Coordinates of C-alpha atoms and ligand atoms in Angstrom, one line a residue:
X613 CA 107.0 61.6 124.9
X614 CA 105.3 64.1 122.5
X615 CA 101.1 64.3 122.7
X616 CA 99.4 64.5 119.2
X617 CA 98.4 68.0 117.8
X618 CA 100.9 69.4 120.1
X619 CA 104.1 69.0 118.2
X620 CA 103.9 72.6 116.8
X621 CA 103.9 73.8 120.8
X622 CA 107.7 73.9 120.3
X623 CA 107.8 76.1 118.0
X624 CA 105.7 78.5 119.2
X625 CA 108.3 78.7 122.5
X626 CA 110.9 80.7 120.3
X627 CA 110.5 84.6 120.3
X628 CA 111.2 87.2 117.3
X629 CA 114.0 88.3 118.9
X630 CA 116.1 84.6 120.2
X631 CA 114.8 83.6 116.2
X632 CA 117.0 87.1 115.3
X633 CA 119.8 86.9 117.3
X634 CA 120.4 82.8 117.0
X635 CA 120.8 83.7 113.3
X636 CA 122.7 86.9 113.1
X637 CA 125.6 85.7 111.4
X638 CA 122.8 85.8 108.5
X639 CA 122.6 88.9 108.4
X640 CA 125.2 91.1 106.9
X641 CA 127.9 92.6 109.8
X642 CA 125.9 90.2 112.6
X643 CA 126.2 93.9 114.6
X644 CA 123.0 93.3 116.5
X645 CA 121.5 96.4 114.3
X646 CA 119.0 94.5 111.9
X647 CA 117.7 92.5 115.6
X648 CA 117.4 96.0 117.5
X649 CA 116.0 97.6 113.9
X650 CA 113.6 94.3 113.9
X651 CA 112.7 94.9 117.6
X652 CA 111.7 98.7 117.2
X653 CA 109.5 97.4 114.1
X654 CA 107.7 94.7 116.0
X655 CA 107.2 97.3 118.5
X656 CA 105.5 99.7 116.5
X657 CA 103.5 96.5 115.1
X658 CA 102.5 95.5 118.8
X659 CA 101.1 99.4 119.6
X660 CA 99.3 99.0 115.5
X661 CA 98.2 96.2 116.8
X662 CA 96.7 97.6 119.9
X663 CA 95.3 101.5 118.5
X664 CA 93.7 98.9 115.5
X665 CA 91.7 96.6 117.5
X666 CA 90.0 99.8 119.6
X667 CA 89.6 101.9 116.7
X668 CA 86.0 102.2 116.7
X669 CA 86.0 102.3 120.5
X670 CA 88.4 105.4 120.8
X671 CA 87.7 107.5 117.8
X672 CA 90.3 106.6 115.6
X673 CA 88.2 105.6 112.8
X674 CA 88.0 107.7 109.7
X675 CA 89.6 110.5 107.9
X676 CA 92.3 112.9 109.5
X677 CA 91.0 115.9 106.6
X678 CA 94.7 115.7 105.5
X679 CA 95.7 114.5 101.9
X680 CA 99.0 113.2 101.5
X681 CA 102.1 112.8 98.4
X682 CA 99.8 110.4 97.3
X683 CA 96.3 112.8 96.7
X684 CA 94.9 110.5 98.9
X685 CA 92.3 111.2 102.0
X686 CA 94.6 110.2 105.4
X687 CA 93.0 108.1 107.6
X688 CA 93.5 108.4 111.5
X689 CA 95.2 105.5 111.6
X690 CA 97.2 105.8 108.3
X691 CA 98.9 109.1 110.3
X692 CA 99.0 107.4 114.0
X693 CA 100.8 104.7 112.5
X694 CA 103.7 106.8 110.5
X695 CA 104.2 108.5 112.9
X696 CA 104.7 106.0 116.1
X697 CA 107.4 103.8 113.6
X698 CA 109.1 107.0 112.4
X699 CA 109.4 107.6 116.6
X700 CA 110.5 104.7 117.7
X701 CA 113.1 104.4 114.2
X702 CA 114.3 107.7 114.6
X703 CA 115.3 106.7 118.3
X704 CA 117.1 104.2 117.1
X705 CA 121.0 104.3 116.4
X706 CA 121.4 102.4 113.6
X707 CA 118.8 104.2 111.7
X708 CA 120.1 106.5 109.7
X709 CA 116.7 107.6 107.6
X710 CA 113.4 106.6 106.6
X711 CA 110.9 107.0 103.9
X712 CA 107.0 106.6 104.2
X713 CA 104.1 106.7 101.9
X714 CA 102.8 109.1 104.3
X715 CA 106.2 111.6 103.9
X716 CA 107.1 113.5 100.8
X717 CA 110.6 113.4 101.1
X718 CA 113.2 111.5 103.1
X719 CA 114.0 112.1 106.9
X720 CA 117.3 111.5 107.4
X721 CA 117.6 110.8 111.6
X722 CA 120.8 109.7 113.0
X723 CA 124.1 110.6 110.6
X724 CA 125.9 107.9 112.1
X725 CA 123.3 105.2 111.8
X726 CA 124.4 102.5 108.6
X727 CA 120.9 101.1 107.9
X728 CA 117.5 103.2 106.1
X729 CA 114.2 102.1 106.4
X730 CA 111.3 101.9 104.2
X731 CA 107.9 102.1 105.3
X732 CA 104.3 101.6 104.2
X733 CA 103.1 102.0 107.7
X734 CA 99.3 101.2 107.3
X735 CA 98.8 99.1 104.5
X736 CA 94.9 98.6 103.0
X737 CA 93.6 101.7 104.6
X738 CA 90.7 102.0 102.5
X739 CA 89.8 99.2 104.7
X740 CA 90.1 100.1 108.2
X741 CA 86.6 101.4 108.9
X742 CA 85.0 98.0 107.8
X743 CA 86.9 95.4 109.6
X744 CA 88.9 93.9 106.8
X745 CA 92.3 93.3 107.6
X746 CA 95.6 95.6 107.1
X747 CA 98.7 95.6 107.4
X748 CA 102.2 97.1 107.6
X749 CA 105.4 96.9 104.9
X750 CA 108.6 97.6 105.6
X751 CA 112.1 97.2 103.4
X752 CA 115.8 97.4 104.7
X753 CA 119.0 98.5 103.1
X754 CA 122.6 99.4 104.3
X755 CA 123.2 103.2 103.1
X756 CA 125.1 103.8 100.3
X757 CA 126.6 107.1 101.7
X758 CA 129.1 107.2 104.6
X759 CA 128.4 107.6 108.6
X760 CA 128.4 110.7 109.9
X761 CA 126.6 112.5 107.2
X762 CA 122.8 112.8 106.5
X763 CA 121.4 110.4 104.5
X764 CA 120.6 110.9 100.9
X765 CA 118.4 110.0 98.4
X766 CA 120.2 107.2 96.7
X767 CA 120.6 105.6 99.9
X768 CA 117.1 104.2 99.0
X769 CA 117.1 103.9 95.6
X770 CA 119.5 101.2 95.3
X771 CA 117.2 98.9 93.9
X772 CA 115.4 95.6 95.1
X773 CA 118.0 93.2 94.8
X774 CA 119.9 95.5 97.6
X775 CA 117.5 95.1 100.2
X776 CA 119.1 93.4 103.6
X777 CA 115.9 93.0 105.1
X778 CA 112.1 92.9 104.2
X779 CA 108.7 92.1 105.3
X780 CA 105.4 92.6 106.4
X781 CA 103.1 93.0 108.8
X782 CA 99.2 91.3 109.1
X783 CA 96.8 92.7 111.2
X784 CA 94.2 90.3 111.0
X785 CA 92.7 87.2 112.4
X786 CA 95.7 87.3 114.7
X787 CA 98.7 90.0 114.6
X788 CA 101.4 88.2 112.3
X789 CA 105.2 89.8 111.5
X790 CA 106.7 87.7 108.7
X791 CA 110.1 89.2 107.1
X792 CA 113.3 87.8 105.4
X793 CA 116.8 88.6 105.4
X794 CA 117.3 86.4 101.7
X795 CA 117.6 82.8 103.5
X796 CA 113.6 82.4 103.7
X797 CA 110.5 83.7 104.9
X798 CA 110.0 83.1 108.4
X799 CA 106.3 84.3 110.0
X800 CA 105.7 85.1 113.9
X801 CA 102.7 85.4 115.5
X802 CA 102.1 87.6 118.8
X803 CA 100.8 86.1 121.8
X804 CA 99.2 89.4 123.4
X805 CA 99.2 87.7 126.6
X806 CA 103.1 88.1 126.9
X807 CA 104.1 90.7 124.3
X808 CA 105.8 88.3 122.3
X809 CA 105.9 87.5 118.6
X810 CA 106.7 83.4 118.6
X811 CA 107.7 81.3 115.6
X812 CA 104.5 80.0 113.6
X813 CA 105.9 80.0 110.0
X814 CA 109.9 78.4 110.2
X815 CA 111.1 79.1 105.9
X816 CA 107.4 79.0 104.5
X817 CA 107.4 78.2 100.6
X818 CA 104.2 79.0 98.3
X819 CA 101.8 76.1 97.4
X820 CA 103.1 75.7 93.1
X821 CA 99.9 75.1 92.3
X822 CA 97.3 78.3 92.9
X823 CA 93.9 77.9 94.3
X824 CA 92.6 81.7 94.3
X825 CA 93.4 84.4 91.7
X826 CA 92.9 88.1 93.0
X827 CA 92.7 91.6 90.8
X828 CA 90.0 94.3 91.0
X829 CA 88.5 94.1 87.6
X830 CA 87.1 97.1 87.7
X831 CA 89.3 98.5 85.0
X832 CA 89.7 95.1 82.9
X833 CA 88.4 97.2 79.8
X834 CA 91.9 99.0 80.4
X835 CA 94.5 96.2 80.8
X836 CA 96.7 94.9 77.8
X837 CA 95.1 93.1 75.0
X838 CA 97.2 89.5 76.2
X839 CA 95.8 90.4 80.1
X840 CA 92.5 90.1 79.1
X841 CA 93.4 87.3 77.2
X842 CA 95.1 85.7 80.5
X843 CA 92.0 86.4 82.5
X844 CA 89.4 84.3 79.9
X845 CA 91.9 81.9 80.3
X846 CA 91.7 81.7 83.8
X847 CA 87.3 81.5 83.4
X848 CA 88.0 79.1 80.4
X849 CA 90.6 76.6 82.9
X850 CA 87.5 76.6 85.2
X851 CA 85.3 75.1 83.2
X852 CA 87.4 71.5 83.2
X853 CA 89.2 71.8 86.8
X854 CA 87.7 69.6 89.5
X855 CA 88.2 72.3 91.9
X856 CA 88.4 75.9 90.1
X857 CA 89.8 78.1 91.3
X858 CA 88.2 81.1 93.2
X859 CA 88.3 84.9 93.3
X860 CA 89.8 86.8 96.4
X861 CA 90.4 89.6 97.0
X862 CA 90.3 92.4 99.9
X863 CA 92.0 95.5 98.5
X864 CA 94.6 95.1 101.2
X865 CA 97.7 93.7 99.5
X866 CA 99.1 92.2 102.7
X867 CA 96.1 90.5 103.3
X868 CA 95.8 89.0 99.6
X869 CA 99.3 88.2 99.7
X870 CA 99.1 86.6 102.6
X871 CA 96.4 84.3 101.3
X872 CA 98.6 83.4 98.3
X873 CA 101.4 82.8 100.3
X874 CA 100.1 79.8 102.4
X875 CA 97.1 78.9 100.3
X876 CA 98.7 79.4 96.3
X877 CA 97.4 82.0 94.5
X878 CA 98.4 84.7 92.1
X879 CA 97.7 89.0 92.5
X880 CA 97.8 91.2 89.8
X881 CA 98.0 95.0 89.8
X882 CA 98.4 95.6 86.4
X883 CA 98.8 99.0 85.1
X884 CA 95.9 100.8 82.6
X885 CA 96.0 102.5 79.3
X886 CA 95.4 105.6 81.5
X887 CA 98.1 104.8 84.0
X888 CA 100.4 101.8 82.8
X889 CA 102.6 102.7 85.8
X890 CA 99.8 100.9 88.1
X891 CA 98.7 102.2 91.4
X892 CA 101.0 100.3 93.3
X893 CA 104.2 101.5 94.9
X894 CA 107.8 99.6 94.2
X895 CA 109.8 100.7 96.8
X896 CA 107.3 100.0 99.7
X897 CA 104.6 97.6 98.2
X898 CA 106.4 96.1 95.2
X899 CA 109.8 95.4 96.3
X900 CA 109.7 94.1 99.9
X901 CA 106.9 91.7 99.1
X902 CA 108.5 90.7 95.8
X903 CA 111.7 89.9 97.7
X904 CA 109.4 87.6 100.5
X905 CA 107.4 86.2 97.9
X906 CA 110.6 85.2 96.1
X907 CA 112.1 83.9 99.1
X908 CA 108.7 81.5 99.3
X909 CA 109.1 79.9 96.2
X910 CA 106.8 81.9 94.3
X911 CA 107.8 85.2 91.1
X912 CA 107.4 88.3 91.4
X913 CA 107.6 90.7 88.2
X914 CA 106.1 93.8 86.9
X915 CA 104.5 91.7 84.2
X916 CA 107.4 91.4 82.2
X917 CA 110.8 91.5 84.4
X918 CA 111.7 90.6 88.0
X919 CA 110.1 93.3 89.9
X920 CA 113.5 93.7 92.0
X921 CA 115.5 94.7 89.2
X922 CA 112.9 97.4 88.3
X923 CA 115.2 99.6 88.7
X924 CA 114.2 102.7 91.2
X925 CA 113.8 106.5 89.8
X926 CA 112.0 108.3 93.2
X927 CA 111.4 107.3 96.5
X928 CA 106.7 107.5 95.5
X929 CA 107.3 105.4 91.9
X930 CA 104.2 103.3 91.2
X931 CA 104.8 99.6 89.3
X932 CA 102.5 97.0 88.1
X933 CA 102.7 94.3 90.5
X934 CA 102.0 90.6 89.4
X935 CA 103.1 87.8 92.5
X936 CA 102.6 84.5 92.4
X937 CA 103.2 81.0 91.5
X938 CA 105.8 80.4 88.9
X939 CA 103.6 78.4 86.4
X940 CA 101.3 81.7 87.0
X941 CA 103.4 84.2 86.6
X942 CA 104.9 82.5 83.7
X943 CA 102.0 82.5 81.6
X944 CA 100.7 86.4 82.4
X945 CA 104.6 87.0 80.8
X946 CA 103.7 84.6 78.2
X947 CA 100.1 86.6 77.2
X948 CA 102.0 89.7 77.8
X949 CA 105.1 89.8 75.5
X950 CA 103.0 87.4 72.8
X951 CA 99.8 89.1 73.4
X952 CA 98.4 85.7 71.9
X953 CA 96.7 83.0 73.4
X954 CA 99.4 80.4 75.2
X955 CA 98.2 76.5 74.0
X956 CA 96.6 75.0 77.0
X957 CA 99.2 73.1 79.0
Ligands
AHG1544 P1 97.7 101.2 101.1 O1 96.4 101.7 102.0 O2 98.6 101.4 101.6 O3 97.5 103.2 100.2 O4 97.3 100.7 99.8 C1 96.4 100.4 99.2 C2 97.2 99.6 98.2 C3 96.8 97.8 98.7 O5 97.2 97.6 100.1 C4 95.9 97.0 97.9 O6 96.4 96.5 96.7 C5 95.4 97.9 96.6 O7 95.8 99.8 97.5 C6 93.7 98.0 96.3 O8 93.8 98.9 95.5 P2 92.1 99.2 94.8 O9 91.5 99.4 95.9 O10 91.9 100.0 93.6 O11 91.8 97.5 94.5
MN1545 MN1 100.1 99.7 100.8
MN1546 MN1 99.9 102.9 103.1

């Protein structure tokens, strides 16, 4: 007999490690390599979560005084998170190399490793000091260079469709880890008392209708005309909706995407006249988050083509990014392609 309201308790009794072991066959080769790599990523997530929640007490807030390859001021926690994940993954025998938002060049580790990992160790850095959720984003590929030699850039530039696993950690009201290996999106919450990530979102699906729209319109005047028309259509649409869409944008990609995945929402970070390639990075933001959104039933593009089909040329390549329910993303593409107002649907 199951008391009401406790139905989901059984879900929480499944640990991330058990869940992956039970699904080893989903992952190429099923050698246990994926579960060992994800275990290191989840350990890194637990440690980052620990330091984040004590940062203001431990003098870990603020800038380090360095500028990274992105030309951004490195926050102390950017540096700490980057160091933690690189240390953990460098020791993993299955990892041949790592590329990180915080590292100019790729880092080749175990020449006999079969996988390479790309990381945004701390996403949403501008929010660390103001208590707004931040995240970690990861993406895995099987190397294309032979085992036994050092990894090469081409191992990391295979393109979004070649990912074998991808996911994110959200350091929010709880610490969540969501990932996909192409068989849907699964989400886990950290139970600090047990030090375990427990299953809370099996096969997460994004609502087909948006409740939110998420973008920073400070450069709206610099967006393509079709996009400016799309934004106007959102405001016009609200006039006739009984429950108008709300603007929600916190400036952490992981937090904005997670909310929109659960509640339905469209996110966009377009290019501008001055920066047509936009701000977000293709390899460790666009591809992994785009795959998660696609696997959750949504759509992810650069405004015109699926983000997973945008070719990778450079590790720190930037891209415009549009994520959301299929209906919304198709509408944006129509506005951008025809640069005309699409008839009211
Ligand atoms: P990161 O902190 O890893 O550099 O990423 C920040 C990104 C992304 O998280 C977010 O969507 C975007 O920057 C916000 O940019 P704006 O502050 O320009 O809106
Ligand atoms: Mn980021
Ligand atoms: Mn970052």
